[in-house]
PDB file of N, CA and C in Angstrom:
ATOM      1  N   MET A   1       0.633  -1.466   0.095  1.00 55.00           N
ATOM      2  CA  MET A   1      -0.134  -0.191  -0.152  1.00 55.00           C
ATOM      3  C   MET A   1       1.122   1.591   0.051  1.00 55.00           C
ATOM      4  N   SER A   2       2.207   1.156   0.163  1.00 68.00           N
ATOM      5  CA  SER A   2       2.902   2.407   1.105  1.00 68.00           C
ATOM      6  C   SER A   2       3.760   2.704  -0.767  1.00 68.00           C
ATOM      7  N   GLU A   3       3.610   1.472  -1.822  1.00 80.00           N
ATOM      8  CA  GLU A   3       3.968   1.316  -2.723  1.00 80.00           C
ATOM      9  C   GLU A   3       3.414   2.880  -3.952  1.00 80.00           C
ATOM     10  N   LYS A   4       4.659   4.084  -4.104  1.00 83.00           N
ATOM     11  CA  LYS A   4       3.544   4.847  -4.428  1.00 83.00           C
ATOM     12  C   LYS A   4       3.563   4.847  -6.381  1.00 83.00           C
ATOM     13  N   HIS A   5       2.832   4.776  -7.454  1.00 83.00           N
ATOM     14  CA  HIS A   5       2.369   4.156  -9.002  1.00 83.00           C
ATOM     15  C   HIS A   5       2.220   5.880  -9.346  1.00 83.00           C
ATOM     16  N   ILE A   6       3.337   5.323 -10.518  1.00 85.00           N
ATOM     17  CA  ILE A   6       3.734   6.670 -11.075  1.00 85.00           C
ATOM     18  C   ILE A   6       3.180   6.709 -12.565  1.00 85.00           C
ATOM     19  N   ASP A   7       2.215   7.649 -13.705  1.00 81.00           N
ATOM     20  CA  ASP A   7       1.247   7.180 -14.835  1.00 81.00           C
ATOM     21  C   ASP A   7       2.870   7.092 -15.137  1.00 81.00           C
ATOM     22  N   GLU A   8       3.435   6.032 -16.742  1.00 82.00           N
ATOM     23  CA  GLU A   8       4.602   6.544 -17.022  1.00 82.00           C
ATOM     24  C   GLU A   8       4.132   7.873 -18.248  1.00 82.00           C
ATOM     25  N   PHE A   9       3.068   8.077 -18.393  1.00 84.00           N
ATOM     26  CA  PHE A   9       2.772   8.894 -19.960  1.00 84.00           C
ATOM     27  C   PHE A   9       2.575  10.801 -19.192  1.00 84.00           C
ATOM     28  N   SER A  10       2.460  10.596 -18.321  1.00 85.00           N
ATOM     29  CA  SER A  10       2.394  11.681 -17.638  1.00 85.00           C
ATOM     30  C   SER A  10       2.891  12.611 -16.333  1.00 85.00           C
ATOM     31  N   GLY A  11       3.730  11.017 -15.615  1.00 85.00           N
ATOM     32  CA  GLY A  11       4.521  11.297 -14.205  1.00 85.00           C
ATOM     33  C   GLY A  11       3.914  11.757 -13.820  1.00 85.00           C
ATOM     34  N   VAL A  12       2.859  11.714 -13.148  1.00 86.00           N
ATOM     35  CA  VAL A  12       2.219  12.228 -12.346  1.00 86.00           C
ATOM     36  C   VAL A  12       1.707  11.055 -11.406  1.00 86.00           C
ATOM     37  N   GLU A  13       2.122  10.966 -10.012  1.00 89.00           N
ATOM     38  CA  GLU A  13       1.007  10.166  -8.739  1.00 89.00           C
ATOM     39  C   GLU A  13      -0.197   9.298  -9.322  1.00 89.00           C
ATOM     40  N   THR A  14      -0.081   8.203  -9.136  1.00 88.00           N
ATOM     41  CA  THR A  14      -1.941   7.640  -9.696  1.00 88.00           C
ATOM     42  C   THR A  14      -2.000   7.180  -7.991  1.00 88.00           C
ATOM     43  N   THR A  15      -3.589   7.700  -7.992  1.00 87.00           N
ATOM     44  CA  THR A  15      -4.385   6.565  -6.198  1.00 87.00           C
ATOM     45  C   THR A  15      -4.208   5.832  -5.945  1.00 87.00           C
ATOM     46  N   GLY A  16      -3.815   5.127  -7.158  1.00 83.00           N
ATOM     47  CA  GLY A  16      -3.925   2.838  -6.833  1.00 83.00           C
ATOM     48  C   GLY A  16      -4.828   2.614  -7.374  1.00 83.00           C
ATOM     49  N   HIS A  17      -6.622   3.453  -7.826  1.00 84.00           N
ATOM     50  CA  HIS A  17      -7.513   3.071  -9.008  1.00 84.00           C
ATOM     51  C   HIS A  17      -7.215   2.797  -9.601  1.00 84.00           C
ATOM     52  N   GLU A  18      -8.093   1.110  -9.865  1.00 83.00           N
ATOM     53  CA  GLU A  18      -7.842   1.210 -12.008  1.00 83.00           C
ATOM     54  C   GLU A  18      -9.197   0.566 -12.109  1.00 83.00           C
ATOM     55  N   TRP A  19      -9.891   1.279 -13.115  1.00 88.00           N
ATOM     56  CA  TRP A  19     -10.675   0.521 -13.864  1.00 88.00           C
ATOM     57  C   TRP A  19     -10.095   0.235 -15.619  1.00 88.00           C
ATOM     58  N   ASP A  20     -10.876  -1.111 -15.594  1.00 91.00           N
ATOM     59  CA  ASP A  20     -10.865  -1.071 -17.379  1.00 91.00           C
ATOM     60  C   ASP A  20      -9.241  -0.455 -17.721  1.00 91.00           C
ATOM     61  N   GLY A  21      -8.248  -0.910 -16.653  1.00 84.00           N
ATOM     62  CA  GLY A  21      -6.983  -0.359 -17.505  1.00 84.00           C
ATOM     63  C   GLY A  21      -6.948   1.126 -17.030  1.00 84.00           C
ATOM     64  N   ILE A  22      -8.066   1.234 -16.793  1.00 86.00           N
ATOM     65  CA  ILE A  22      -7.457   3.309 -17.026  1.00 86.00           C
ATOM     66  C   ILE A  22      -7.379   3.330 -15.256  1.00 86.00           C
ATOM     67  N   ARG A  23      -5.966   4.436 -15.468  1.00 86.00           N
ATOM     68  CA  ARG A  23      -5.563   4.511 -13.874  1.00 86.00           C
ATOM     69  C   ARG A  23      -6.078   5.753 -13.608  1.00 86.00           C
ATOM     70  N   GLU A  24      -6.399   5.717 -12.078  1.00 88.00           N
ATOM     71  CA  GLU A  24      -7.029   7.366 -11.861  1.00 88.00           C
ATOM     72  C   GLU A  24      -5.606   8.482 -11.235  1.00 88.00           C
ATOM     73  N   LEU A  25      -5.414   9.638 -12.187  1.00 88.00           N
ATOM     74  CA  LEU A  25      -4.395  10.541 -11.424  1.00 88.00           C
ATOM     75  C   LEU A  25      -4.598  10.861 -10.352  1.00 88.00           C
ATOM     76  N   ASN A  26      -3.195  11.396  -9.351  1.00 88.00           N
ATOM     77  CA  ASN A  26      -3.756  11.903  -8.214  1.00 88.00           C
ATOM     78  C   ASN A  26      -3.239  13.254  -7.730  1.00 88.00           C
ATOM     79  N   ASN A  27      -4.151  14.465  -8.944  1.00 88.00           N
ATOM     80  CA  ASN A  27      -3.966  16.251  -9.124  1.00 88.00           C
ATOM     81  C   ASN A  27      -5.486  16.963  -8.264  1.00 88.00           C
ATOM     82  N   PRO A  28      -4.441  17.058  -6.835  1.00 88.00           N
ATOM     83  CA  PRO A  28      -4.811  18.270  -6.562  1.00 88.00           C
ATOM     84  C   PRO A  28      -5.484  18.983  -6.476  1.00 88.00           C
ATOM     85  N   MET A  29      -6.791  19.652  -6.390  1.00 92.00           N
ATOM     86  CA  MET A  29      -7.160  20.887  -6.791  1.00 92.00           C
ATOM     87  C   MET A  29      -6.351  21.956  -6.337  1.00 92.00           C
ATOM     88  N   PRO A  30      -6.099  23.346  -7.464  1.00 95.00           N
ATOM     89  CA  PRO A  30      -5.346  24.209  -6.927  1.00 95.00           C
ATOM     90  C   PRO A  30      -5.161  24.888  -5.459  1.00 95.00           C
ATOM     91  N   ARG A  31      -4.796  25.554  -4.643  1.00 97.00           N
ATOM     92  CA  ARG A  31      -5.002  25.898  -3.408  1.00 97.00           C
ATOM     93  C   ARG A  31      -5.503  27.050  -3.176  1.00 97.00           C
ATOM     94  N   TRP A  32      -5.700  27.650  -4.277  1.00 98.00           N
ATOM     95  CA  TRP A  32      -6.315  29.172  -5.001  1.00 98.00           C
ATOM     96  C   TRP A  32      -7.550  28.708  -4.107  1.00 98.00           C
ATOM     97  N   TRP A  33      -8.417  27.693  -5.570  1.00 98.00           N
ATOM     98  CA  TRP A  33      -9.416  27.015  -5.332  1.00 98.00           C
ATOM     99  C   TRP A  33      -9.772  27.052  -4.083  1.00 98.00           C
ATOM    100  N   VAL A  34      -9.156  25.847  -3.145  1.00 98.00           N
ATOM    101  CA  VAL A  34      -9.220  25.320  -1.676  1.00 98.00           C
ATOM    102  C   VAL A  34     -10.116  26.711  -1.152  1.00 98.00           C
ATOM    103  N   TRP A  35      -8.603  27.655  -0.917  1.00 98.00           N
ATOM    104  CA  TRP A  35      -8.686  28.295  -0.376  1.00 98.00           C
ATOM    105  C   TRP A  35     -10.479  29.203  -0.445  1.00 98.00           C
ATOM    106  N   THR A  36     -10.852  29.200  -1.775  1.00 98.00           N
ATOM    107  CA  THR A  36     -11.892  29.485  -2.577  1.00 98.00           C
ATOM    108  C   THR A  36     -13.116  29.333  -1.854  1.00 98.00           C
ATOM    109  N   PHE A  37     -12.961  27.769  -2.001  1.00 98.00           N
ATOM    110  CA  PHE A  37     -14.281  26.938  -1.063  1.00 98.00           C
ATOM    111  C   PHE A  37     -14.116  27.392   0.401  1.00 98.00           C
ATOM    112  N   TYR A  38     -13.628  27.370   0.958  1.00 98.00           N
ATOM    113  CA  TYR A  38     -13.458  26.980   2.183  1.00 98.00           C
ATOM    114  C   TYR A  38     -13.649  29.515   2.555  1.00 98.00           C
ATOM    115  N   ALA A  39     -13.314  30.271   1.873  1.00 99.00           N
ATOM    116  CA  ALA A  39     -13.788  31.550   1.736  1.00 99.00           C
ATOM    117  C   ALA A  39     -15.673  31.623   1.843  1.00 99.00           C
ATOM    118  N   THR A  40     -16.086  30.748   1.112  1.00 98.00           N
ATOM    119  CA  THR A  40     -17.644  30.648   0.880  1.00 98.00           C
ATOM    120  C   THR A  40     -18.486  30.183   1.109  1.00 98.00           C
ATOM    121  N   ILE A  41     -17.962  29.390   2.203  1.00 98.00           N
ATOM    122  CA  ILE A  41     -17.781  28.835   3.456  1.00 98.00           C
ATOM    123  C   ILE A  41     -18.025  29.568   4.854  1.00 98.00           C
ATOM    124  N   VAL A  42     -16.713  30.025   4.702  1.00 98.00           N
ATOM    125  CA  VAL A  42     -17.151  30.907   5.574  1.00 98.00           C
ATOM    126  C   VAL A  42     -18.029  32.185   5.879  1.00 98.00           C
ATOM    127  N   TRP A  43     -18.172  33.110   4.364  1.00 97.00           N
ATOM    128  CA  TRP A  43     -19.210  34.232   4.349  1.00 97.00           C
ATOM    129  C   TRP A  43     -19.858  33.194   4.644  1.00 97.00           C
ATOM    130  N   ALA A  44     -21.157  31.700   3.820  1.00 96.00           N
ATOM    131  CA  ALA A  44     -22.404  31.168   3.525  1.00 96.00           C
ATOM    132  C   ALA A  44     -22.623  31.673   5.416  1.00 96.00           C
ATOM    133  N   LEU A  45     -21.212  31.889   6.344  1.00 94.00           N
ATOM    134  CA  LEU A  45     -22.080  30.804   7.647  1.00 94.00           C
ATOM    135  C   LEU A  45     -22.578  31.813   8.557  1.00 94.00           C
ATOM    136  N   GLY A  46     -21.548  33.346   8.469  1.00 93.00           N
ATOM    137  CA  GLY A  46     -21.714  34.323   8.728  1.00 93.00           C
ATOM    138  C   GLY A  46     -22.828  35.384   8.325  1.00 93.00           C
ATOM    139  N   TYR A  47     -23.065  34.811   6.677  1.00 92.00           N
ATOM    140  CA  TYR A  47     -24.014  35.475   6.263  1.00 92.00           C
ATOM    141  C   TYR A  47     -25.814  34.714   7.196  1.00 92.00           C
ATOM    142  N   ALA A  48     -25.638  33.742   7.524  1.00 91.00           N
ATOM    143  CA  ALA A  48     -26.743  32.848   7.674  1.00 91.00           C
ATOM    144  C   ALA A  48     -27.077  33.816   9.401  1.00 91.00           C
ATOM    145  N   ILE A  49     -25.767  33.848   9.875  1.00 91.00           N
ATOM    146  CA  ILE A  49     -25.737  34.666  11.418  1.00 91.00           C
ATOM    147  C   ILE A  49     -26.081  36.074  11.229  1.00 91.00           C
ATOM    148  N   ALA A  50     -25.646  36.629  10.040  1.00 91.00           N
ATOM    149  CA  ALA A  50     -26.558  38.021   9.560  1.00 91.00           C
ATOM    150  C   ALA A  50     -27.638  38.268   9.850  1.00 91.00           C
ATOM    151  N   TYR A  51     -28.095  37.056   8.650  1.00 89.00           N
ATOM    152  CA  TYR A  51     -28.998  37.804   8.306  1.00 89.00           C
ATOM    153  C   TYR A  51     -30.562  36.498   7.870  1.00 89.00           C
ATOM    154  N   PRO A  52     -32.298  37.164   8.309  1.00 86.00           N
ATOM    155  CA  PRO A  52     -32.758  35.833   9.082  1.00 86.00           C
ATOM    156  C   PRO A  52     -32.332  34.769   7.392  1.00 86.00           C
ATOM    157  N   ALA A  53     -32.324  33.557   7.555  1.00 82.00           N
ATOM    158  CA  ALA A  53     -31.744  32.240   6.615  1.00 82.00           C
ATOM    159  C   ALA A  53     -32.454  31.045   6.710  1.00 82.00           C
ATOM    160  N   ILE A  54     -32.545  30.840   7.793  1.00 83.00           N
ATOM    161  CA  ILE A  54     -33.158  29.456   8.991  1.00 83.00           C
ATOM    162  C   ILE A  54     -34.762  29.459   8.702  1.00 83.00           C
ATOM    163  N   PRO A  55     -35.139  28.982   7.405  1.00 84.00           N
ATOM    164  CA  PRO A  55     -37.094  28.563   8.354  1.00 84.00           C
ATOM    165  C   PRO A  55     -37.559  27.418   9.002  1.00 84.00           C
ATOM    166  N   MET A  56     -37.829  27.836   9.870  1.00 84.00           N
ATOM    167  CA  MET A  56     -38.311  26.691  11.190  1.00 84.00           C
ATOM    168  C   MET A  56     -40.308  26.264  10.693  1.00 84.00           C
ATOM    169  N   ILE A  57     -40.621  26.386  11.830  1.00 88.00           N
ATOM    170  CA  ILE A  57     -41.687  25.160  11.373  1.00 88.00           C
ATOM    171  C   ILE A  57     -42.715  26.265  11.161  1.00 88.00           C
ATOM    172  N   THR A  58     -42.977  28.008  12.023  1.00 86.00           N
ATOM    173  CA  THR A  58     -43.758  28.547  12.287  1.00 86.00           C
ATOM    174  C   THR A  58     -43.030  30.297  11.760  1.00 86.00           C
ATOM    175  N   ASP A  59     -41.559  29.719  12.261  1.00 81.00           N
ATOM    176  CA  ASP A  59     -41.541  31.493  11.602  1.00 81.00           C
ATOM    177  C   ASP A  59     -39.201  31.023  10.967  1.00 81.00           C
ATOM    178  N   ALA A  60     -38.897  31.976  11.335  1.00 81.00           N
ATOM    179  CA  ALA A  60     -37.631  32.032  10.396  1.00 81.00           C
ATOM    180  C   ALA A  60     -36.755  32.894  11.346  1.00 81.00           C
ATOM    181  N   THR A  61     -35.243  32.146  11.500  1.00 82.00           N
ATOM    182  CA  THR A  61     -34.325  32.725  12.613  1.00 82.00           C
ATOM    183  C   THR A  61     -34.423  34.560  11.902  1.00 82.00           C
ATOM    184  N   LYS A  62     -33.983  35.382  13.140  1.00 84.00           N
ATOM    185  CA  LYS A  62     -34.127  36.553  12.907  1.00 84.00           C
ATOM    186  C   LYS A  62     -33.012  36.926  11.721  1.00 84.00           C
ATOM    187  N   GLY A  63     -32.407  36.347  12.654  1.00 83.00           N
ATOM    188  CA  GLY A  63     -30.888  37.175  11.550  1.00 83.00           C
ATOM    189  C   GLY A  63     -30.357  38.560  12.991  1.00 83.00           C
ATOM    190  N   MET A  64     -28.636  38.730  13.188  1.00 85.00           N
ATOM    191  CA  MET A  64     -28.438  39.656  14.486  1.00 85.00           C
ATOM    192  C   MET A  64     -28.185  41.388  13.547  1.00 85.00           C
ATOM    193  N   LEU A  65     -28.880  41.599  11.963  1.00 86.00           N
ATOM    194  CA  LEU A  65     -28.541  42.631  11.673  1.00 86.00           C
ATOM    195  C   LEU A  65     -30.334  43.403  11.690  1.00 86.00           C
ATOM    196  N   GLY A  66     -31.188  42.214  12.081  1.00 82.00           N
ATOM    197  CA  GLY A  66     -32.823  43.387  12.056  1.00 82.00           C
ATOM    198  C   GLY A  66     -32.752  43.493  11.333  1.00 82.00           C
ATOM    199  N   TYR A  67     -32.492  42.488   9.361  1.00 84.00           N
ATOM    200  CA  TYR A  67     -33.086  42.904   8.821  1.00 84.00           C
ATOM    201  C   TYR A  67     -34.419  42.496   8.183  1.00 84.00           C
ATOM    202  N   SER A  68     -34.858  42.692   7.749  1.00 83.00           N
ATOM    203  CA  SER A  68     -36.637  42.345   6.803  1.00 83.00           C
ATOM    204  C   SER A  68     -36.986  42.502   5.914  1.00 83.00           C
ATOM    205  N   SER A  69     -36.923  41.894   4.657  1.00 86.00           N
ATOM    206  CA  SER A  69     -37.452  42.083   3.810  1.00 86.00           C
ATOM    207  C   SER A  69     -38.377  42.665   3.191  1.00 86.00           C
ATOM    208  N   ARG A  70     -39.560  42.125   4.598  1.00 86.00           N
ATOM    209  CA  ARG A  70     -40.780  42.429   4.304  1.00 86.00           C
ATOM    210  C   ARG A  70     -41.316  43.380   4.995  1.00 86.00           C
ATOM    211  N   ALA A  71     -40.556  44.089   5.792  1.00 88.00           N
ATOM    212  CA  ALA A  71     -40.920  45.952   6.591  1.00 88.00           C
ATOM    213  C   ALA A  71     -40.070  46.954   5.511  1.00 88.00           C
ATOM    214  N   GLU A  72     -39.255  46.392   4.630  1.00 91.00           N
ATOM    215  CA  GLU A  72     -39.133  47.535   3.647  1.00 91.00           C
ATOM    216  C   GLU A  72     -39.057  46.873   2.515  1.00 91.00           C
ATOM    217  N   LEU A  73     -39.983  46.131   2.142  1.00 95.00           N
ATOM    218  CA  LEU A  73     -41.417  46.491   0.606  1.00 95.00           C
ATOM    219  C   LEU A  73     -42.341  47.645   2.232  1.00 95.00           C
ATOM    220  N   GLN A  74     -42.661  47.687   2.294  1.00 95.00           N
ATOM    221  CA  GLN A  74     -43.532  48.230   3.145  1.00 95.00           C
ATOM    222  C   GLN A  74     -43.139  49.416   3.603  1.00 95.00           C
ATOM    223  N   GLN A  75     -41.704  49.692   3.971  1.00 94.00           N
ATOM    224  CA  GLN A  75     -41.263  50.958   2.982  1.00 94.00           C
ATOM    225  C   GLN A  75     -41.205  51.864   2.298  1.00 94.00           C
ATOM    226  N   ASN A  76     -41.283  51.234   1.253  1.00 96.00           N
ATOM    227  CA  ASN A  76     -41.015  51.544  -0.371  1.00 96.00           C
ATOM    228  C   ASN A  76     -42.465  51.214  -0.948  1.00 96.00           C
ATOM    229  N   LEU A  77     -43.103  50.541  -0.433  1.00 96.00           N
ATOM    230  CA  LEU A  77     -45.044  51.036  -0.573  1.00 96.00           C
ATOM    231  C   LEU A  77     -45.525  51.802  -0.030  1.00 96.00           C
ATOM    232  N   ASP A  78     -45.128  52.418   1.392  1.00 95.00           N
ATOM    233  CA  ASP A  78     -45.934  53.771   1.490  1.00 95.00           C
ATOM    234  C   ASP A  78     -45.281  55.204   1.095  1.00 95.00           C
ATOM    235  N   GLN A  79     -43.381  55.357   0.614  1.00 94.00           N
ATOM    236  CA  GLN A  79     -43.403  55.831   0.072  1.00 94.00           C
ATOM    237  C   GLN A  79     -43.886  55.770  -1.190  1.00 94.00           C
ATOM    238  N   ALA A  80     -44.564  55.004  -2.667  1.00 93.00           N
ATOM    239  CA  ALA A  80     -44.950  55.472  -3.507  1.00 93.00           C
ATOM    240  C   ALA A  80     -46.048  55.772  -3.105  1.00 93.00           C
ATOM    241  N   LYS A  81     -47.087  55.142  -2.398  1.00 92.00           N
ATOM    242  CA  LYS A  81     -47.914  55.561  -2.063  1.00 92.00           C
ATOM    243  C   LYS A  81     -48.388  57.113  -1.759  1.00 92.00           C
ATOM    244  N   ALA A  82     -47.026  57.446  -0.702  1.00 91.00           N
ATOM    245  CA  ALA A  82     -47.092  59.174  -0.749  1.00 91.00           C
ATOM    246  C   ALA A  82     -47.855  59.893  -1.700  1.00 91.00           C
ATOM    247  N   SER A  83     -45.988  59.249  -2.864  1.00 88.00           N
ATOM    248  CA  SER A  83     -45.882  60.540  -3.727  1.00 88.00           C
ATOM    249  C   SER A  83     -47.060  60.272  -4.709  1.00 88.00           C
ATOM    250  N   GLN A  84     -47.292  59.158  -4.432  1.00 89.00           N
ATOM    251  CA  GLN A  84     -49.062  59.591  -5.627  1.00 89.00           C
ATOM    252  C   GLN A  84     -49.836  60.041  -4.830  1.00 89.00           C
ATOM    253  N   THR A  85     -49.818  60.250  -4.257  1.00 90.00           N
ATOM    254  CA  THR A  85     -51.553  61.000  -3.593  1.00 90.00           C
ATOM    255  C   THR A  85     -51.578  62.202  -4.217  1.00 90.00           C
ATOM    256  N   THR A  86     -51.051  63.398  -4.104  1.00 85.00           N
ATOM    257  CA  THR A  86     -51.853  64.321  -4.603  1.00 85.00           C
ATOM    258  C   THR A  86     -52.028  63.937  -6.199  1.00 85.00           C
ATOM    259  N   LEU A  87     -51.263  62.610  -7.157  1.00 85.00           N
ATOM    260  CA  LEU A  87     -52.056  62.998  -8.532  1.00 85.00           C
ATOM    261  C   LEU A  87     -53.397  62.027  -7.844  1.00 85.00           C
ATOM    262  N   HIS A  88     -53.456  61.579  -7.493  1.00 86.00           N
ATOM    263  CA  HIS A  88     -54.981  60.467  -7.057  1.00 86.00           C
ATOM    264  C   HIS A  88     -55.809  61.312  -6.224  1.00 86.00           C
ATOM    265  N   ASP A  89     -55.953  62.565  -5.399  1.00 86.00           N
ATOM    266  CA  ASP A  89     -56.374  63.772  -5.029  1.00 86.00           C
ATOM    267  C   ASP A  89     -57.322  64.678  -6.120  1.00 86.00           C
ATOM    268  N   LEU A  90     -56.649  65.149  -7.378  1.00 85.00           N
ATOM    269  CA  LEU A  90     -56.587  65.048  -8.086  1.00 85.00           C
ATOM    270  C   LEU A  90     -57.647  64.655  -9.843  1.00 85.00           C
ATOM    271  N   ILE A  91     -57.156  63.480  -9.349  1.00 86.00           N
ATOM    272  CA  ILE A  91     -58.528  62.852 -10.615  1.00 86.00           C
ATOM    273  C   ILE A  91     -59.398  62.165  -9.225  1.00 86.00           C
ATOM    274  N   ALA A  92     -59.376  62.136  -8.426  1.00 88.00           N
ATOM    275  CA  ALA A  92     -60.641  62.117  -7.381  1.00 88.00           C
ATOM    276  C   ALA A  92     -61.610  63.252  -7.275  1.00 88.00           C
ATOM    277  N   ALA A  93     -60.834  64.219  -7.478  1.00 87.00           N
ATOM    278  CA  ALA A  93     -61.744  65.447  -7.635  1.00 87.00           C
ATOM    279  C   ALA A  93     -62.552  65.995  -9.170  1.00 87.00           C
ATOM    280  N   LYS A  94     -61.767  65.206 -10.253  1.00 85.00           N
ATOM    281  CA  LYS A  94     -62.518  65.696 -11.491  1.00 85.00           C
ATOM    282  C   LYS A  94     -63.254  64.752 -11.982  1.00 85.00           C
ATOM    283  N   THR A  95     -64.069  65.159 -13.354  1.00 86.00           N
ATOM    284  CA  THR A  95     -64.703  64.434 -13.863  1.00 86.00           C
ATOM    285  C   THR A  95     -63.596  63.730 -15.170  1.00 86.00           C
ATOM    286  N   VAL A  96     -64.230  62.200 -15.107  1.00 87.00           N
ATOM    287  CA  VAL A  96     -63.376  62.148 -16.329  1.00 87.00           C
ATOM    288  C   VAL A  96     -62.944  62.789 -18.041  1.00 87.00           C
ATOM    289  N   HIS A  97     -64.567  63.592 -18.083  1.00 85.00           N
ATOM    290  CA  HIS A  97     -63.680  64.765 -19.267  1.00 85.00           C
ATOM    291  C   HIS A  97     -62.342  65.540 -19.327  1.00 85.00           C
ATOM    292  N   GLU A  98     -63.125  65.968 -17.227  1.00 84.00           N
ATOM    293  CA  GLU A  98     -61.701  66.997 -16.993  1.00 84.00           C
ATOM    294  C   GLU A  98     -60.348  66.460 -16.838  1.00 84.00           C
ATOM    295  N   ILE A  99     -60.639  64.909 -17.308  1.00 82.00           N
ATOM    296  CA  ILE A  99     -59.523  64.760 -16.577  1.00 82.00           C
ATOM    297  C   ILE A  99     -58.100  64.872 -18.141  1.00 82.00           C
ATOM    298  N   ASP A 100     -59.295  63.721 -18.914  1.00 83.00           N
ATOM    299  CA  ASP A 100     -58.827  63.735 -20.066  1.00 83.00           C
ATOM    300  C   ASP A 100     -58.780  64.692 -21.122  1.00 83.00           C
ATOM    301  N   SER A 101     -59.435  66.021 -20.539  1.00 84.00           N
ATOM    302  CA  SER A 101     -58.929  67.430 -21.283  1.00 84.00           C
ATOM    303  C   SER A 101     -57.198  68.198 -20.468  1.00 84.00           C
ATOM    304  N   ASP A 102     -56.962  67.139 -19.350  1.00 82.00           N
ATOM    305  CA  ASP A 102     -55.606  68.419 -18.583  1.00 82.00           C
ATOM    306  C   ASP A 102     -55.123  67.177 -19.214  1.00 82.00           C
ATOM    307  N   SER A 103     -53.723  67.605 -19.680  1.00 79.00           N
ATOM    308  CA  SER A 103     -52.463  67.588 -20.866  1.00 79.00           C
ATOM    309  C   SER A 103     -51.341  66.511 -18.790  1.00 79.00           C
ATOM    310  N   ALA A 104     -51.783  66.853 -18.382  1.00 78.00           N
ATOM    311  CA  ALA A 104     -51.043  66.312 -17.119  1.00 78.00           C
ATOM    312  C   ALA A 104     -51.405  65.214 -16.523  1.00 78.00           C
ATOM    313  N   LEU A 105     -52.394  64.905 -16.451  1.00 76.00           N
ATOM    314  CA  LEU A 105     -53.425  63.938 -15.934  1.00 76.00           C
ATOM    315  C   LEU A 105     -53.345  62.738 -16.663  1.00 76.00           C
ATOM    316  N   ARG A 106     -52.694  62.828 -18.044  1.00 74.00           N
ATOM    317  CA  ARG A 106     -53.088  61.969 -18.930  1.00 74.00           C
ATOM    318  C   ARG A 106     -51.349  60.852 -18.874  1.00 74.00           C
ATOM    319  N   GLU A 107     -51.109  62.269 -18.756  1.00 73.00           N
ATOM    320  CA  GLU A 107     -49.099  61.341 -18.904  1.00 73.00           C
ATOM    321  C   GLU A 107     -49.706  60.022 -17.695  1.00 73.00           C
TER     322      GLU A 107
END
């Protein structure tokens, strides 16, 4: 078992496994790839801790930052509604013919 097998064509060490005459070369992943993989694992764990990420039966984890996409959506909806209030009031106060003749309301 401690005998090293070297591929005669490539000069690379093999794992010792062979299937139908094909030997498996022992080519490890590049170091930069391995470190990038580890970094993504650390990033994913940090993300799962910082933001709401893990669904439970009745609720989900809240996260350390207190971020809520529903709260952000509600805030955006409130801003959009507030910006459209004057336009809605103008439309509600006029008849269809007055709206049709007003070029600002038709846009």
